[in-house]
CSV table of C-alpha atoms in Angstrom, one decimal:
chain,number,residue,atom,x,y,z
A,1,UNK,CA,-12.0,-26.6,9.1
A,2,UNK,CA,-13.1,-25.0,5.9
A,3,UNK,CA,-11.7,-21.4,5.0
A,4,UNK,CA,-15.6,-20.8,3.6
A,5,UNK,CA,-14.0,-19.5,0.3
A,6,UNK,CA,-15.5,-21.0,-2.9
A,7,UNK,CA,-12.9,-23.3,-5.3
A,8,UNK,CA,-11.8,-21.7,-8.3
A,9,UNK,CA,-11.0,-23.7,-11.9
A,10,UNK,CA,-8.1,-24.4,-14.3
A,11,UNK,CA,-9.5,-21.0,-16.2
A,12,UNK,CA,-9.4,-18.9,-12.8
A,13,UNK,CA,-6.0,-20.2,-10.5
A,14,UNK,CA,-5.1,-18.8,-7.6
A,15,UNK,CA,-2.1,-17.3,-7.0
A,16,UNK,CA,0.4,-15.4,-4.5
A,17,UNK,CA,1.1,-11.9,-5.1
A,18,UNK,CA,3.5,-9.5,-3.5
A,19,UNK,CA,3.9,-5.8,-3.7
A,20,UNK,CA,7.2,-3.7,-3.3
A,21,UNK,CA,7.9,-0.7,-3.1
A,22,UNK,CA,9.8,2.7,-1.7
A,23,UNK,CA,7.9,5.8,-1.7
A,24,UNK,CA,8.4,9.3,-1.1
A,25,UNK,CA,6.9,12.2,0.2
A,26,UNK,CA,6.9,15.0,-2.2
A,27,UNK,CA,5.9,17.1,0.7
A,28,UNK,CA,5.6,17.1,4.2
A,29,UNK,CA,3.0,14.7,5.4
A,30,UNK,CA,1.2,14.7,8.8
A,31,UNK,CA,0.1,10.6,9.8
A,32,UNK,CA,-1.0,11.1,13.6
A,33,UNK,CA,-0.4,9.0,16.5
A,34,UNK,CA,-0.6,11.3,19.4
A,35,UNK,CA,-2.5,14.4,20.4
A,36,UNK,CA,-1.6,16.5,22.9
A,37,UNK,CA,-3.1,19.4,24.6
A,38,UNK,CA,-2.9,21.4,21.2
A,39,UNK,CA,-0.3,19.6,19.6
A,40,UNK,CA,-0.3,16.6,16.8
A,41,UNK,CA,2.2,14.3,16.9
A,42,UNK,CA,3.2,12.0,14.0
A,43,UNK,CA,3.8,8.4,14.6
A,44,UNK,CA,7.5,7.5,15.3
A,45,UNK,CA,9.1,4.4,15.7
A,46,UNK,CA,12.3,3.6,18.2
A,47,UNK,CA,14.8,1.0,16.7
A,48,UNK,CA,18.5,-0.2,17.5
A,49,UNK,CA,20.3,-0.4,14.7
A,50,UNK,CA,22.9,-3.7,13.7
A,51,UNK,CA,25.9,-1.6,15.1
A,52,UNK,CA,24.0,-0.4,18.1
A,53,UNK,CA,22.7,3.0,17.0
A,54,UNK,CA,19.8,3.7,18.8
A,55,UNK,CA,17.4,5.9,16.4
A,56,UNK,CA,13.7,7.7,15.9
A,57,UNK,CA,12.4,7.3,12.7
A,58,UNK,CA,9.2,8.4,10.9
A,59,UNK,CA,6.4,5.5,10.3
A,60,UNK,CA,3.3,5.2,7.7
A,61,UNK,CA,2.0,2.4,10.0
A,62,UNK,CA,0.7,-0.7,7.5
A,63,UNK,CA,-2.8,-0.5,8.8
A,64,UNK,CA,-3.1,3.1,8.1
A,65,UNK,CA,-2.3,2.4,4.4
A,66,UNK,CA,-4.7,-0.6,4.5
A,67,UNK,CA,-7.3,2.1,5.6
A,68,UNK,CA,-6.7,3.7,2.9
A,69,UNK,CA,-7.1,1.2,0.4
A,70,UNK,CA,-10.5,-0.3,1.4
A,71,UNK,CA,-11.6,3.4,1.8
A,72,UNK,CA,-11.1,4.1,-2.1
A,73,UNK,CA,-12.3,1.0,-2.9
A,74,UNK,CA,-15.3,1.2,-1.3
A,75,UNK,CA,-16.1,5.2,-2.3
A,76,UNK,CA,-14.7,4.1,-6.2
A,77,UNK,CA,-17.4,5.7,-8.9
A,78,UNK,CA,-19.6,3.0,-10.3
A,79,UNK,CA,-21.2,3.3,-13.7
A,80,UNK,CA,-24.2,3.5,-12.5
A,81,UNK,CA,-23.8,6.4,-10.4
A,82,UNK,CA,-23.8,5.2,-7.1
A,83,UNK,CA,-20.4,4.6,-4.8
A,84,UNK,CA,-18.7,1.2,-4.8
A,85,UNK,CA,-19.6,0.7,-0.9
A,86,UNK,CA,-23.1,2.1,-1.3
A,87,UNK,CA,-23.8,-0.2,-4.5
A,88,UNK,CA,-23.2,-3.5,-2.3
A,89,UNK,CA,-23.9,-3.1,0.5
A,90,UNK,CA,-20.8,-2.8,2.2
A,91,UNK,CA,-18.7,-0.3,4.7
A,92,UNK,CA,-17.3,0.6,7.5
A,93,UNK,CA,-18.4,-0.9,10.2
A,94,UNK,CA,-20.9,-3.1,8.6
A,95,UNK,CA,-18.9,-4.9,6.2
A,96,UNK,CA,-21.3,-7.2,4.1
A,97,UNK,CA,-18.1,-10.5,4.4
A,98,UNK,CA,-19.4,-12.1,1.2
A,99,UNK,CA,-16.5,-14.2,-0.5
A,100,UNK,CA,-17.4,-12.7,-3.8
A,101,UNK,CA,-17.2,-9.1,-2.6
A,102,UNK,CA,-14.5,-7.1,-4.4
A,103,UNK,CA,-13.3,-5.5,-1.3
A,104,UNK,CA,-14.3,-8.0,1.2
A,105,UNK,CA,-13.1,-11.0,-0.6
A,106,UNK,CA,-9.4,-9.3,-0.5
A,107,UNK,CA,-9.1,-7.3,2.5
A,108,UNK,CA,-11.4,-9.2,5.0
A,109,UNK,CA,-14.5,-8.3,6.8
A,110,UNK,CA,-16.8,-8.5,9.7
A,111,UNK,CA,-20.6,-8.6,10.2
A,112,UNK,CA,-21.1,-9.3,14.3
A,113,UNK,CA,-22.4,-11.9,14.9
A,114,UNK,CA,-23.0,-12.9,11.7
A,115,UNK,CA,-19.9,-14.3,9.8
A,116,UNK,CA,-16.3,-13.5,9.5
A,117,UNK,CA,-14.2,-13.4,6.3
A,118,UNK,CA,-10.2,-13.4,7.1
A,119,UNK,CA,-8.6,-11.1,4.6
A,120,UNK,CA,-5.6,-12.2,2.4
A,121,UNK,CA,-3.8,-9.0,1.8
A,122,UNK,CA,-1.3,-8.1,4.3
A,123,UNK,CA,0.4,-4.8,4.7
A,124,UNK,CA,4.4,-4.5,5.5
A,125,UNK,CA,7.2,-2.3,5.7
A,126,UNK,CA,6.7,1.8,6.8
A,127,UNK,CA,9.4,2.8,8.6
A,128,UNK,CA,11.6,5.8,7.1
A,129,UNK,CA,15.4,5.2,5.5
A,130,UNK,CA,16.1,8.8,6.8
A,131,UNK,CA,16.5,9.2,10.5
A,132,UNK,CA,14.4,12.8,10.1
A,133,UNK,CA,12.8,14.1,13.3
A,134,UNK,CA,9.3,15.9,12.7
A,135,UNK,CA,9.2,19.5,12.1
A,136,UNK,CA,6.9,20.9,14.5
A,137,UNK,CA,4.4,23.7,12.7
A,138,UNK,CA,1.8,26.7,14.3
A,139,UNK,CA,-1.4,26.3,12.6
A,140,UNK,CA,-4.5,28.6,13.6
A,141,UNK,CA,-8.1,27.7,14.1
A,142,UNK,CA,-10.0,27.5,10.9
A,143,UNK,CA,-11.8,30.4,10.1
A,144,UNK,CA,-14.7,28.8,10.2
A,145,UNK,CA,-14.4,28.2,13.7
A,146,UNK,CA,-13.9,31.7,14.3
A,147,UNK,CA,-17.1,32.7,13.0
A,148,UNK,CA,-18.9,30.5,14.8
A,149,UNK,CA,-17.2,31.0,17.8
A,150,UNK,CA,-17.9,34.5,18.3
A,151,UNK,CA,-17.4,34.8,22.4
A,152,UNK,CA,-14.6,32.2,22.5
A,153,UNK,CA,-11.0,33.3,21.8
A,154,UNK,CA,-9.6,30.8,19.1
A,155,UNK,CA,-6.9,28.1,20.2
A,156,UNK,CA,-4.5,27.8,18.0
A,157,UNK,CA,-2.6,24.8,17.7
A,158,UNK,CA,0.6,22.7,16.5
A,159,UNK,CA,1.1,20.2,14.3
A,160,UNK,CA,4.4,17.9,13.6
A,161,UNK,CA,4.9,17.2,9.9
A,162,UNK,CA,7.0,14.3,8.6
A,163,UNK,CA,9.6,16.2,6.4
A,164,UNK,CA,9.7,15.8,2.6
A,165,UNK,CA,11.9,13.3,0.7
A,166,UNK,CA,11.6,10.8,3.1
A,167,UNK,CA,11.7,7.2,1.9
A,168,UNK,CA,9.7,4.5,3.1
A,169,UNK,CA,10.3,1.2,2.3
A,170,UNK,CA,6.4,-0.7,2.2
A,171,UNK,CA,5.0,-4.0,0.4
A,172,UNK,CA,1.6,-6.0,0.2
A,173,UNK,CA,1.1,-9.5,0.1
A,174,UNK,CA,-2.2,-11.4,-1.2
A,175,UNK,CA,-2.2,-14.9,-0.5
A,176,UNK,CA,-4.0,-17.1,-3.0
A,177,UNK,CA,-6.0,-14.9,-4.6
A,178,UNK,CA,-7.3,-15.2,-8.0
A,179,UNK,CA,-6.2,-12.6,-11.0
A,180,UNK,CA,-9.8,-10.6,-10.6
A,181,UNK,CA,-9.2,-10.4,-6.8
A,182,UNK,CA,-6.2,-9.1,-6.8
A,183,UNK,CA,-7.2,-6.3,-9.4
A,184,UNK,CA,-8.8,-5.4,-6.6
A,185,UNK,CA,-5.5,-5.1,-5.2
A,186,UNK,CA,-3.7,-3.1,-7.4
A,187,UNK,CA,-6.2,-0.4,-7.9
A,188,UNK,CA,-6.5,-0.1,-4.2
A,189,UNK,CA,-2.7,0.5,-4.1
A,190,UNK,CA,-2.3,2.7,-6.7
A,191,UNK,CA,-5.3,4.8,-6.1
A,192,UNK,CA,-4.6,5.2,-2.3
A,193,UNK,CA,-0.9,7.4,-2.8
A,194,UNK,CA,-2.2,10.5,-3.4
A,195,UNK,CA,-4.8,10.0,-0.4
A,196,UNK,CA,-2.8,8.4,2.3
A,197,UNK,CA,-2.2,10.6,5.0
A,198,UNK,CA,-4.5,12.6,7.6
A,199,UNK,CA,-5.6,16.2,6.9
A,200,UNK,CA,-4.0,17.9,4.5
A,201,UNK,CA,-1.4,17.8,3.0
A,202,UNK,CA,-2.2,14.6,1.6
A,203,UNK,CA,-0.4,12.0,-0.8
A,204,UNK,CA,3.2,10.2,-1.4
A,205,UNK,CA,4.7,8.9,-4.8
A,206,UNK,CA,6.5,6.0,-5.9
A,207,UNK,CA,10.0,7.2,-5.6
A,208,UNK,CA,12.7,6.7,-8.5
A,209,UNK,CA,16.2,5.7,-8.7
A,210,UNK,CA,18.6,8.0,-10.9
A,211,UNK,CA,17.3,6.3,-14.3
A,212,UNK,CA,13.7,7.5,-13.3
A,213,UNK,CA,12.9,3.6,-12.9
A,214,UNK,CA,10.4,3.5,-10.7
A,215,UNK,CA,11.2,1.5,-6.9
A,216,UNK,CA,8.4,-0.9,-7.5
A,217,UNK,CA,8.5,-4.8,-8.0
A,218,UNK,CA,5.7,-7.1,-8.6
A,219,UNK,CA,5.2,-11.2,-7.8
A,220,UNK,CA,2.8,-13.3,-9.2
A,221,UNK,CA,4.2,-17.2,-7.9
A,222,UNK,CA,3.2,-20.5,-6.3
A,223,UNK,CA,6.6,-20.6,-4.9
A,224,UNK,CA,8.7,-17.8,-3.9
A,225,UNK,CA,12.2,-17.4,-6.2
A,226,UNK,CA,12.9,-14.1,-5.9
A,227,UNK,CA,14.9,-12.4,-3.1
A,228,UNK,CA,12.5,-10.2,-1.2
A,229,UNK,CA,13.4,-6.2,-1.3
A,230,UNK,CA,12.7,-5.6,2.4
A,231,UNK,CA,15.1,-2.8,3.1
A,232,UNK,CA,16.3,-3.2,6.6
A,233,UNK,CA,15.4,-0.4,9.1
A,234,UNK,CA,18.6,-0.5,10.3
A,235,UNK,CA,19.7,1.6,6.7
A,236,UNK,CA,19.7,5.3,7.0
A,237,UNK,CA,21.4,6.5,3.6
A,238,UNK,CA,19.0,6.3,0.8
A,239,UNK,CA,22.0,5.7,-2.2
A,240,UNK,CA,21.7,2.2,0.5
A,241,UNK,CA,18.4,1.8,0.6
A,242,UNK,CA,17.6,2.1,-3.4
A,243,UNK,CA,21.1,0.4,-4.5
A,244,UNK,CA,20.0,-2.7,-1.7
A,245,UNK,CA,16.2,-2.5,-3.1
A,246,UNK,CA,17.9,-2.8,-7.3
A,247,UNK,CA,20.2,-5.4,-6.2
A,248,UNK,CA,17.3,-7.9,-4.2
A,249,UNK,CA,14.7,-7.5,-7.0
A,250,UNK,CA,17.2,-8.6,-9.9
A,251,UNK,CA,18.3,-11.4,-7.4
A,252,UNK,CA,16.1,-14.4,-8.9
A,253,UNK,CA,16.6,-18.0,-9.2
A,254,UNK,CA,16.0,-18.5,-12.8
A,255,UNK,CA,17.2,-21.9,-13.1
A,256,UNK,CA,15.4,-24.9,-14.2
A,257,UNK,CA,13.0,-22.4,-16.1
A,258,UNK,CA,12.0,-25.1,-18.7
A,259,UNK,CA,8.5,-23.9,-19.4
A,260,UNK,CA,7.7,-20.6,-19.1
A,261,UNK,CA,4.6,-20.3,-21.9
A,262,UNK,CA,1.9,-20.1,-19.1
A,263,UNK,CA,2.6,-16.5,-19.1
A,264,UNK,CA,2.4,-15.5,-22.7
A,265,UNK,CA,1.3,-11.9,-23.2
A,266,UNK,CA,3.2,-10.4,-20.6
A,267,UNK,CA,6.8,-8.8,-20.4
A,268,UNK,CA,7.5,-9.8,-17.0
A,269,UNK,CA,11.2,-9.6,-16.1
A,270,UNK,CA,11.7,-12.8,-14.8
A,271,UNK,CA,9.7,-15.6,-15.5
A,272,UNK,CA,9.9,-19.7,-14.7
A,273,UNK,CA,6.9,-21.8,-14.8
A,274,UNK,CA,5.8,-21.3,-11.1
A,275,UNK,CA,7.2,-17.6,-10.4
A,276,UNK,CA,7.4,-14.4,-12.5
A,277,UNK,CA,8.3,-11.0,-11.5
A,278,UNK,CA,8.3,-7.8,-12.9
A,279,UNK,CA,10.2,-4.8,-11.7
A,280,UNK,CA,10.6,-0.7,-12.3
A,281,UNK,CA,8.0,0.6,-14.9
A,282,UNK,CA,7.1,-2.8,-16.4
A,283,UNK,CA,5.8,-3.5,-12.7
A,284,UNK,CA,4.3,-0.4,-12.4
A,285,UNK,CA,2.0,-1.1,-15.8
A,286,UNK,CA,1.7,-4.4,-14.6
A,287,UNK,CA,0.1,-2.8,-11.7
A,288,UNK,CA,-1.9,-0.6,-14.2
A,289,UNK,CA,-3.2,-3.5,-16.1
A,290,UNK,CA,-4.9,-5.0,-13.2
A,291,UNK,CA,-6.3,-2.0,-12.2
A,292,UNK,CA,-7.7,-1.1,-15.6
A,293,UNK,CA,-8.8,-4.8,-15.6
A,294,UNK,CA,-10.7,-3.8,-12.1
A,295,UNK,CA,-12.4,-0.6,-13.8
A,296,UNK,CA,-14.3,-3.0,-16.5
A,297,UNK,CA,-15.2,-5.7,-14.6
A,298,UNK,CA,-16.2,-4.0,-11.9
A,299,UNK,CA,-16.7,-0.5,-12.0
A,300,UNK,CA,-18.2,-0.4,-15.4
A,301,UNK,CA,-19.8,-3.5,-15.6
């Protein structure tokens, strides 16, 4: 059976590409999973460690981030005026599934009982290094409320907060996408940290190792050589977590790199004719370039 996806040329190759990164809350961060009778809960996640340890950690679920990301895509400012989603067509629930969508094409959509487009960007990772519990908060009804509520007396209620400088270890993978569908990609990504989260406060960062490198690596390959910088949940020290993440993006198999000219123009990091990967703050303006690339062709076309 077909995938329905139109063939691409020489000129315009698909390729893999994978995200990496560790991020860090610069601030406490509510992502909700439970409500209770006037309380939020965040979203936790219950693991047994390799030696046994049974622990609760903090979780940015993958689809939650995914949300995100179609959400700026589709409300991204378009030259003329209009919003992204509005200007094709396309949103939530009434995705328009055309192959040549920029947000559709990527991320996947559904028109029932129309057609179906399966998305090529999967989401990974999420679960916190640090085993910190919430901090639960009192929060009072919105003033708002108040005023409108003039014979009611306000509820207050309470509100768990993941705590700052957590670390969570996340990636994104696009499978055979093209370069101009995966700047998709990247702007989505980049754009979505300082809006992931529900309510307010809002937004996480790329975190940094001691150098101020940025955690981030980025893959562009037909076939995977580099090891994969999945921390494992297991890991609970972050001077682990970020010396493991260093040590598994310089881990690639550079040999038999005869002919490495297809990627001329770029300083990635590593580079062999079928895989190239760039990591810290050359991935991070890789990521940029894309993006930037997404702006003109898209936004400002």
């Amino acid at each position: 059976m077909a995938t329905g996806l139109p063939k691409t040329d020489v000129k315009n190759p698909r390729f893999h590409f994978d995200i990496y990164a560790i991020l860090e809350g610069s601030q406490e961060l509510y992502l909700g999973h439970e409500v209770q009778v006037n309380v939020n809960l965040v979203e936790m996640i219950k693991l047994e460690t390799k030696n046994g340890q049974s622990l609760e950690k903090c979780y940015i679920s993958p689809t939650k981030r995914r949300g995100v990301e179609r959400r700026c895509l589709l409300w991204a400012p378009v030259k003329s005026g209009e919003l992204l989603g509005d200007k094709l067509e396309c949103g939530i629930p009434k995705t328009c599934a055309k192959p040549d969508c920029p947000i559709c094409a990527p991320y996947g959509a559904l028109d029932p009982g129309k057609r179906t487009l399966i998305g090529r960007v999967t989401h990974g990772g999420g679960v916190a290094v640090q085993g910190l519990y919430p901090v639960e908060k009192q929060r009072a009804m919105h003033p708002g409320l108040l005023v409108n509520q003039k014979d009611e007396t306000p509820i207050p209620f309470k509100r768990e907060y993941n705590q700052p400088g957590l670390l969570y270890p996340v990636s994104n993978h696009a499978l055979s996408v093209t370069d101009q569908e995966f700047a998709s990609v990247a702007y989505a990504f980049l754009d979505a940290l300082p809006r992931i989260g529900s309510g307010n406060p809002k937004g996480i960062a790329i975190a940094e190792d001691s150098n101020h490198m940025p955690l981030l690596v980025v893959d562009r390959y037909l076939v995977p050589r580099g090891k994969r910088p999945v921390i494992s949940p297991s890991i609970t020290n972050p001077e682990d977590a970020i010396k493991n993440f260093i040590n598994d993006a310089n881990d690639v198999n550079t040999s038999d790199n005869g002919d490495d000219a297809e990627y001329t123009g770029t300083q990635p990091n590593f580079k062999t004719k079928y895989f190239a990967r760039w990591v810290g703050q050359n991935a991070l303006h890789k990521l940029q370039e894309y993006s930037i690339q997404f702006v003109k062709t898209v936004l400002q076309a």
